[in-house]
Amino acid sequence: EPEVTQTPSHQVTQMGQEVILRCVPISNHLYFYWYRQILGQKVEFLVSFYNNEISEKSEIFDDQFSVERPDGSNFTLKIRSTKLEDSAMYFCATKGSIVGNQPQHFGDGTRLSIL
Amino acid sequence: DQQVKQNSPSLSVQEGRISILNCDYTNSMFDYFLWYKKYPAEGPTFLISISSIKDKNEDGRFTVFLNKSAKHLSLHIVPSQPGDSAVYFCAAGGGSNYKLTFGKGTLLTVNP
């Protein structure tokens, strides 16, 4: 069964450093999402991406965050200057169509630890 | 943000019995509802969904019921198996991008 692949599985970074989280979507999927889950809290929406542009972003997704799909396969989330509160699990999800009744499929996540 | 609520943090059932997981929502714009299962160190795995035009959807041992007037949905697992032990997330979507809003999850333990 096709799956969403995320790398790395765990990233440890010093506060203030830049990190890039990578996601390889399911091959025929067109809609991409990033979510995060801080320990003990809900899974929260960060950003959605379609047709090479952001379609919606949450309040969390401030100027420190950016997304792109540089080579038509990888979908990346960059955090420019990490803060302690960025420590969380980051999940990539993809969907084949904008039609509502299709599920998003999630990767196994990247655990980001900011020291 | 309490748009999707799962009020039971945990549930324990015996193997072979029915598991019922509940979820409430407040946003009337939601029109698509999903249940995901999550094991430790893995991402959420899609289980079953329901559109707001339906009140029931069944897939094998899993049935989701939607009560729009009460803004309530439930997931029934019957019969429950030890392998069903996991955290179950209720999620809701709507609008043009169908971003998902999640509940906090319910840890289901099925005892042999």
PDB file of C-alpha atoms in Angstrom:
ATOM      1  CA  GLU A   1       0.000   0.000   0.000  1.00  0.00           C
ATOM      2  CA  PRO A   2       1.429   3.426  -0.927  1.00  0.00           C
ATOM      3  CA  GLU A   3       2.585   5.460   2.036  1.00  0.00           C
ATOM      4  CA  VAL A   4       3.835   8.880   3.019  1.00  0.00           C
ATOM      5  CA  THR A   5       7.514   8.856   3.990  1.00  0.00           C
ATOM      6  CA  GLN A   6       9.060  11.386   6.347  1.00  0.00           C
ATOM      7  CA  THR A   7      12.733  12.022   7.119  1.00  0.00           C
ATOM      8  CA  PRO A   8      14.451  12.265   9.480  1.00  0.00           C
ATOM      9  CA  SER A   9      12.554  10.309  12.105  1.00  0.00           C
ATOM     10  CA  HIS A  10      14.252  12.340  14.855  1.00  0.00           C
ATOM     11  CA  GLN A  11      16.004  15.700  14.632  1.00  0.00           C
ATOM     12  CA  VAL A  12      17.851  17.312  17.507  1.00  0.00           C
ATOM     13  CA  THR A  13      18.807  20.955  16.968  1.00  0.00           C
ATOM     14  CA  GLN A  14      20.146  23.857  18.957  1.00  0.00           C
ATOM     15  CA  MET A  15      17.755  26.743  19.517  1.00  0.00           C
ATOM     16  CA  GLY A  16      18.118  29.383  16.815  1.00  0.00           C
ATOM     17  CA  GLN A  17      19.228  26.916  14.148  1.00  0.00           C
ATOM     18  CA  GLU A  18      17.349  26.175  10.954  1.00  0.00           C
ATOM     19  CA  VAL A  19      15.741  22.795  10.356  1.00  0.00           C
ATOM     20  CA  ILE A  20      14.235  21.228   7.262  1.00  0.00           C
ATOM     21  CA  LEU A  21      11.784  18.378   7.572  1.00  0.00           C
ATOM     22  CA  ARG A  22      11.151  16.287   4.501  1.00  0.00           C
ATOM     23  CA  CYS A  23       8.167  14.374   3.209  1.00  0.00           C
ATOM     24  CA  VAL A  24       7.698  12.184   0.156  1.00  0.00           C
ATOM     25  CA  PRO A  25       3.985  12.146  -0.657  1.00  0.00           C
ATOM     26  CA  ILE A  26       2.013   9.297  -2.157  1.00  0.00           C
ATOM     27  CA  SER A  27       2.835   9.541  -5.838  1.00  0.00           C
ATOM     28  CA  ASN A  28      -0.457  10.649  -7.368  1.00  0.00           C
ATOM     29  CA  HIS A  29      -1.497  12.901  -4.509  1.00  0.00           C
ATOM     30  CA  LEU A  30      -1.883  16.608  -5.107  1.00  0.00           C
ATOM     31  CA  TYR A  31      -2.741  18.090  -1.730  1.00  0.00           C
ATOM     32  CA  PHE A  32      -0.213  18.319   1.069  1.00  0.00           C
ATOM     33  CA  TYR A  33      -0.469  19.233   4.709  1.00  0.00           C
ATOM     34  CA  TRP A  34       1.749  19.675   7.743  1.00  0.00           C
ATOM     35  CA  TYR A  35       0.480  19.090  11.256  1.00  0.00           C
ATOM     36  CA  ARG A  36       2.259  19.047  14.566  1.00  0.00           C
ATOM     37  CA  GLN A  37       1.613  17.491  17.952  1.00  0.00           C
ATOM     38  CA  ILE A  38       3.248  18.929  21.022  1.00  0.00           C
ATOM     39  CA  LEU A  39       3.665  16.287  23.725  1.00  0.00           C
ATOM     40  CA  GLY A  40       0.375  15.733  25.528  1.00  0.00           C
ATOM     41  CA  GLN A  41      -1.596  17.998  23.214  1.00  0.00           C
ATOM     42  CA  LYS A  42      -3.796  17.667  20.140  1.00  0.00           C
ATOM     43  CA  VAL A  43      -2.624  17.208  16.594  1.00  0.00           C
ATOM     44  CA  GLU A  44      -2.771  20.754  15.150  1.00  0.00           C
ATOM     45  CA  PHE A  45      -3.007  21.917  11.553  1.00  0.00           C
ATOM     46  CA  LEU A  46      -0.105  24.075  10.350  1.00  0.00           C
ATOM     47  CA  VAL A  47      -0.436  24.553   6.603  1.00  0.00           C
ATOM     48  CA  SER A  48      -1.972  23.161   3.420  1.00  0.00           C
ATOM     49  CA  PHE A  49      -0.301  23.305   0.014  1.00  0.00           C
ATOM     50  CA  TYR A  50      -1.705  22.808  -3.467  1.00  0.00           C
ATOM     51  CA  ASN A  51      -0.535  23.676  -6.947  1.00  0.00           C
ATOM     52  CA  ASN A  52       2.796  24.941  -5.623  1.00  0.00           C
ATOM     53  CA  GLU A  53       1.357  27.442  -3.226  1.00  0.00           C
ATOM     54  CA  ILE A  54       0.019  27.681   0.283  1.00  0.00           C
ATOM     55  CA  SER A  55      -3.753  27.339   0.291  1.00  0.00           C
ATOM     56  CA  GLU A  56      -4.292  27.876   3.999  1.00  0.00           C
ATOM     57  CA  LYS A  57      -2.163  28.343   7.104  1.00  0.00           C
ATOM     58  CA  SER A  58      -2.845  28.474  10.813  1.00  0.00           C
ATOM     59  CA  GLU A  59      -1.844  31.128  13.342  1.00  0.00           C
ATOM     60  CA  ILE A  60       1.041  28.878  14.368  1.00  0.00           C
ATOM     61  CA  PHE A  61       2.539  29.085  10.874  1.00  0.00           C
ATOM     62  CA  ASP A  62       4.298  32.436  11.277  1.00  0.00           C
ATOM     63  CA  ASP A  63       7.182  33.961   9.332  1.00  0.00           C
ATOM     64  CA  GLN A  64       9.631  31.450  10.798  1.00  0.00           C
ATOM     65  CA  PHE A  65       7.938  28.659   8.842  1.00  0.00           C
ATOM     66  CA  SER A  66       7.968  27.977   5.140  1.00  0.00           C
ATOM     67  CA  VAL A  67       7.020  25.113   2.844  1.00  0.00           C
ATOM     68  CA  GLU A  68       7.989  24.187  -0.663  1.00  0.00           C
ATOM     69  CA  ARG A  69       8.045  21.355  -3.144  1.00  0.00           C
ATOM     70  CA  PRO A  70      11.376  22.051  -4.811  1.00  0.00           C
ATOM     71  CA  ASP A  71      11.718  19.066  -7.105  1.00  0.00           C
ATOM     72  CA  GLY A  72       8.183  17.841  -7.654  1.00  0.00           C
ATOM     73  CA  SER A  73       8.586  14.982  -5.220  1.00  0.00           C
ATOM     74  CA  ASN A  74       9.788  16.106  -1.789  1.00  0.00           C
ATOM     75  CA  PHE A  75       7.549  18.383   0.230  1.00  0.00           C
ATOM     76  CA  THR A  76       9.516  20.265   2.870  1.00  0.00           C
ATOM     77  CA  LEU A  77       8.818  22.249   6.001  1.00  0.00           C
ATOM     78  CA  LYS A  78      11.526  24.717   7.036  1.00  0.00           C
ATOM     79  CA  ILE A  79      11.779  26.415  10.393  1.00  0.00           C
ATOM     80  CA  ARG A  80      14.208  29.285  10.048  1.00  0.00           C
ATOM     81  CA  SER A  81      15.187  30.010  13.644  1.00  0.00           C
ATOM     82  CA  THR A  82      13.955  27.332  15.977  1.00  0.00           C
ATOM     83  CA  LYS A  83      12.584  28.028  19.435  1.00  0.00           C
ATOM     84  CA  LEU A  84      12.192  25.705  22.392  1.00  0.00           C
ATOM     85  CA  GLU A  85       8.439  25.647  21.867  1.00  0.00           C
ATOM     86  CA  ASP A  86       8.907  24.221  18.369  1.00  0.00           C
ATOM     87  CA  SER A  87       9.738  20.871  19.972  1.00  0.00           C
ATOM     88  CA  ALA A  88       6.996  18.514  18.761  1.00  0.00           C
ATOM     89  CA  MET A  89       6.121  15.669  16.422  1.00  0.00           C
ATOM     90  CA  TYR A  90       5.622  16.994  12.911  1.00  0.00           C
ATOM     91  CA  PHE A  91       3.374  15.002  10.606  1.00  0.00           C
ATOM     92  CA  CYS A  92       3.069  15.311   6.853  1.00  0.00           C
ATOM     93  CA  ALA A  93      -0.232  14.270   5.278  1.00  0.00           C
ATOM     94  CA  THR A  94      -1.334  14.009   1.673  1.00  0.00           C
ATOM     95  CA  LYS A  95      -4.601  13.643  -0.181  1.00  0.00           C
ATOM     96  CA  GLY A  96      -5.342  12.763  -3.783  1.00  0.00           C
ATOM     97  CA  SER A  97      -8.217  15.125  -4.467  1.00  0.00           C
ATOM     98  CA  ILE A  98      -9.805  18.227  -2.985  1.00  0.00           C
ATOM     99  CA  VAL A  99     -13.092  16.315  -2.900  1.00  0.00           C
ATOM    100  CA  GLY A 100     -13.987  16.303   0.756  1.00  0.00           C
ATOM    101  CA  ASN A 101     -14.703  12.679   1.339  1.00  0.00           C
ATOM    102  CA  GLN A 102     -11.212  11.398   0.829  1.00  0.00           C
ATOM    103  CA  PRO A 103      -8.993  10.774   3.804  1.00  0.00           C
ATOM    104  CA  GLN A 104      -5.624  12.352   4.388  1.00  0.00           C
ATOM    105  CA  HIS A 105      -2.831   9.838   4.746  1.00  0.00           C
ATOM    106  CA  PHE A 106      -0.143  10.543   7.310  1.00  0.00           C
ATOM    107  CA  GLY A 107       3.533   9.765   7.549  1.00  0.00           C
ATOM    108  CA  ASP A 108       5.111   8.442  10.726  1.00  0.00           C
ATOM    109  CA  GLY A 109       6.327  11.890  11.690  1.00  0.00           C
ATOM    110  CA  THR A 110       9.561  13.630  12.605  1.00  0.00           C
ATOM    111  CA  ARG A 111      10.279  14.147  16.266  1.00  0.00           C
ATOM    112  CA  LEU A 112      11.902  17.590  16.554  1.00  0.00           C
ATOM    113  CA  SER A 113      13.781  18.291  19.763  1.00  0.00           C
ATOM    114  CA  ILE A 114      15.102  21.826  20.323  1.00  0.00           C
ATOM    115  CA  LEU A 115      17.839  22.191  22.936  1.00  0.00           C
TER     116      LEU A 115
ATOM    117  CA  ASP B   1      -9.732  25.433  20.598  1.00  0.00           C
ATOM    118  CA  GLN B   2     -12.314  22.802  21.543  1.00  0.00           C
ATOM    119  CA  GLN B   3     -14.084  22.353  18.221  1.00  0.00           C
ATOM    120  CA  VAL B   4     -13.631  18.584  18.415  1.00  0.00           C
ATOM    121  CA  LYS B   5     -13.835  16.931  21.786  1.00  0.00           C
ATOM    122  CA  GLN B   6     -13.160  13.413  22.939  1.00  0.00           C
ATOM    123  CA  ASN B   7     -14.149  13.438  26.561  1.00  0.00           C
ATOM    124  CA  SER B   8     -12.851  10.009  27.484  1.00  0.00           C
ATOM    125  CA  PRO B   9      -9.067   9.903  27.649  1.00  0.00           C
ATOM    126  CA  SER B  10      -9.131   6.133  28.023  1.00  0.00           C
ATOM    127  CA  LEU B  11     -11.357   3.093  27.616  1.00  0.00           C
ATOM    128  CA  SER B  12     -10.776  -0.509  28.617  1.00  0.00           C
ATOM    129  CA  VAL B  13     -12.812  -3.430  27.222  1.00  0.00           C
ATOM    130  CA  GLN B  14     -12.628  -7.195  27.148  1.00  0.00           C
ATOM    131  CA  GLU B  15     -11.698  -9.033  23.992  1.00  0.00           C
ATOM    132  CA  GLY B  16     -14.795  -9.947  22.010  1.00  0.00           C
ATOM    133  CA  ARG B  17     -16.936  -7.184  23.481  1.00  0.00           C
ATOM    134  CA  ILE B  18     -17.969  -3.934  21.824  1.00  0.00           C
ATOM    135  CA  SER B  19     -15.815  -0.795  22.071  1.00  0.00           C
ATOM    136  CA  ILE B  20     -17.644   2.514  21.718  1.00  0.00           C
ATOM    137  CA  LEU B  21     -15.597   5.667  21.315  1.00  0.00           C
ATOM    138  CA  ASN B  22     -17.332   9.032  21.349  1.00  0.00           C
ATOM    139  CA  CYS B  23     -16.648  12.419  19.837  1.00  0.00           C
ATOM    140  CA  ASP B  24     -18.474  15.755  19.931  1.00  0.00           C
ATOM    141  CA  TYR B  25     -17.990  18.773  17.711  1.00  0.00           C
ATOM    142  CA  THR B  26     -19.161  22.354  17.787  1.00  0.00           C
ATOM    143  CA  ASN B  27     -18.458  23.726  14.305  1.00  0.00           C
ATOM    144  CA  SER B  28     -21.482  23.383  11.996  1.00  0.00           C
ATOM    145  CA  MET B  29     -19.238  23.875   8.958  1.00  0.00           C
ATOM    146  CA  PHE B  30     -17.688  20.437   9.410  1.00  0.00           C
ATOM    147  CA  ASP B  31     -19.065  18.067   6.788  1.00  0.00           C
ATOM    148  CA  TYR B  32     -16.622  15.185   6.828  1.00  0.00           C
ATOM    149  CA  PHE B  33     -15.589  13.162   9.829  1.00  0.00           C
ATOM    150  CA  LEU B  34     -12.842  10.601  10.222  1.00  0.00           C
ATOM    151  CA  TRP B  35     -11.418   8.222  12.762  1.00  0.00           C
ATOM    152  CA  TYR B  36      -7.709   7.538  12.901  1.00  0.00           C
ATOM    153  CA  LYS B  37      -5.840   4.946  14.911  1.00  0.00           C
ATOM    154  CA  LYS B  38      -2.358   5.663  16.223  1.00  0.00           C
ATOM    155  CA  TYR B  39       0.281   3.367  17.651  1.00  0.00           C
ATOM    156  CA  PRO B  40       3.309   4.790  19.518  1.00  0.00           C
ATOM    157  CA  ALA B  41       6.081   6.062  17.211  1.00  0.00           C
ATOM    158  CA  GLU B  42       3.792   5.899  14.168  1.00  0.00           C
ATOM    159  CA  GLY B  43       1.606   8.403  12.379  1.00  0.00           C
ATOM    160  CA  PRO B  44      -2.185   8.375  12.477  1.00  0.00           C
ATOM    161  CA  THR B  45      -3.619   5.611  10.297  1.00  0.00           C
ATOM    162  CA  PHE B  46      -6.948   6.223   8.608  1.00  0.00           C
ATOM    163  CA  LEU B  47      -9.664   3.877   9.831  1.00  0.00           C
ATOM    164  CA  ILE B  48     -13.085   4.991   8.636  1.00  0.00           C
ATOM    165  CA  SER B  49     -14.915   8.153   7.650  1.00  0.00           C
ATOM    166  CA  ILE B  50     -18.400   9.508   7.208  1.00  0.00           C
ATOM    167  CA  SER B  51     -19.845  12.365   5.214  1.00  0.00           C
ATOM    168  CA  SER B  52     -22.412  14.660   6.797  1.00  0.00           C
ATOM    169  CA  ILE B  53     -25.053  13.443   4.347  1.00  0.00           C
ATOM    170  CA  LYS B  54     -24.976  10.015   5.981  1.00  0.00           C
ATOM    171  CA  ASP B  55     -25.697   8.827   9.497  1.00  0.00           C
ATOM    172  CA  LYS B  56     -23.871   5.513   9.401  1.00  0.00           C
ATOM    173  CA  ASN B  57     -20.907   3.967   7.649  1.00  0.00           C
ATOM    174  CA  GLU B  58     -19.697   0.433   8.155  1.00  0.00           C
ATOM    175  CA  ASP B  59     -16.437  -1.289   7.274  1.00  0.00           C
ATOM    176  CA  GLY B  60     -15.975  -4.768   8.662  1.00  0.00           C
ATOM    177  CA  ARG B  61     -15.771  -4.610  12.454  1.00  0.00           C
ATOM    178  CA  PHE B  62     -15.853  -0.795  12.431  1.00  0.00           C
ATOM    179  CA  THR B  63     -18.992   1.342  12.255  1.00  0.00           C
ATOM    180  CA  VAL B  64     -19.195   5.090  12.572  1.00  0.00           C
ATOM    181  CA  PHE B  65     -22.471   6.774  13.528  1.00  0.00           C
ATOM    182  CA  LEU B  66     -23.165  10.463  13.015  1.00  0.00           C
ATOM    183  CA  ASN B  67     -25.884  12.419  14.805  1.00  0.00           C
ATOM    184  CA  LYS B  68     -25.828  15.853  13.208  1.00  0.00           C
ATOM    185  CA  SER B  69     -28.497  17.386  15.408  1.00  0.00           C
ATOM    186  CA  ALA B  70     -26.483  16.453  18.491  1.00  0.00           C
ATOM    187  CA  LYS B  71     -23.143  17.161  16.787  1.00  0.00           C
ATOM    188  CA  HIS B  72     -21.972  13.783  17.952  1.00  0.00           C
ATOM    189  CA  LEU B  73     -20.266  10.833  16.345  1.00  0.00           C
ATOM    190  CA  SER B  74     -19.209   7.488  17.644  1.00  0.00           C
ATOM    191  CA  LEU B  75     -17.026   4.616  16.551  1.00  0.00           C
ATOM    192  CA  HIS B  76     -18.141   1.085  17.311  1.00  0.00           C
ATOM    193  CA  ILE B  77     -15.683  -1.786  17.143  1.00  0.00           C
ATOM    194  CA  VAL B  78     -17.184  -5.233  17.387  1.00  0.00           C
ATOM    195  CA  PRO B  79     -15.837  -7.660  18.289  1.00  0.00           C
ATOM    196  CA  SER B  80     -12.861  -5.901  19.889  1.00  0.00           C
ATOM    197  CA  GLN B  81      -9.462  -7.552  19.543  1.00  0.00           C
ATOM    198  CA  PRO B  82      -6.220  -7.017  21.495  1.00  0.00           C
ATOM    199  CA  GLY B  83      -4.623  -5.646  18.312  1.00  0.00           C
ATOM    200  CA  ASP B  84      -7.150  -2.814  18.397  1.00  0.00           C
ATOM    201  CA  SER B  85      -5.365  -1.378  21.439  1.00  0.00           C
ATOM    202  CA  ALA B  86      -4.187   2.082  20.347  1.00  0.00           C
ATOM    203  CA  VAL B  87      -5.041   5.763  20.597  1.00  0.00           C
ATOM    204  CA  TYR B  88      -8.096   6.654  18.500  1.00  0.00           C
ATOM    205  CA  PHE B  89      -8.451  10.178  17.154  1.00  0.00           C
ATOM    206  CA  CYS B  90     -11.647  11.731  15.931  1.00  0.00           C
ATOM    207  CA  ALA B  91     -11.078  14.361  13.226  1.00  0.00           C
ATOM    208  CA  ALA B  92     -13.368  16.700  11.325  1.00  0.00           C
ATOM    209  CA  GLY B  93     -12.950  18.599   8.081  1.00  0.00           C
ATOM    210  CA  GLY B  94     -14.757  21.118   5.935  1.00  0.00           C
ATOM    211  CA  GLY B  95     -14.199  24.191   3.840  1.00  0.00           C
ATOM    212  CA  SER B  96     -12.163  24.463   0.681  1.00  0.00           C
ATOM    213  CA  ASN B  97      -8.942  22.892   1.950  1.00  0.00           C
ATOM    214  CA  TYR B  98     -10.358  20.225   4.226  1.00  0.00           C
ATOM    215  CA  LYS B  99      -7.787  20.817   6.906  1.00  0.00           C
ATOM    216  CA  LEU B 100      -8.503  18.456   9.755  1.00  0.00           C
ATOM    217  CA  THR B 101      -9.321  19.433  13.322  1.00  0.00           C
ATOM    218  CA  PHE B 102      -8.503  16.673  15.780  1.00  0.00           C
ATOM    219  CA  GLY B 103      -9.754  15.618  19.168  1.00  0.00           C
ATOM    220  CA  LYS B 104      -7.274  14.794  21.928  1.00  0.00           C
ATOM    221  CA  GLY B 105      -7.668  11.070  21.428  1.00  0.00           C
ATOM    222  CA  THR B 106      -8.913   8.113  23.445  1.00  0.00           C
ATOM    223  CA  LEU B 107      -6.564   5.334  24.495  1.00  0.00           C
ATOM    224  CA  LEU B 108      -8.349   2.038  23.904  1.00  0.00           C
ATOM    225  CA  THR B 109      -7.073  -1.046  25.716  1.00  0.00           C
ATOM    226  CA  VAL B 110      -8.550  -4.400  24.749  1.00  0.00           C
ATOM    227  CA  ASN B 111      -7.772  -7.028  27.348  1.00  0.00           C
ATOM    228  CA  PRO B 112      -7.399 -10.674  26.308  1.00  0.00           C
TER     229      PRO B 112
END
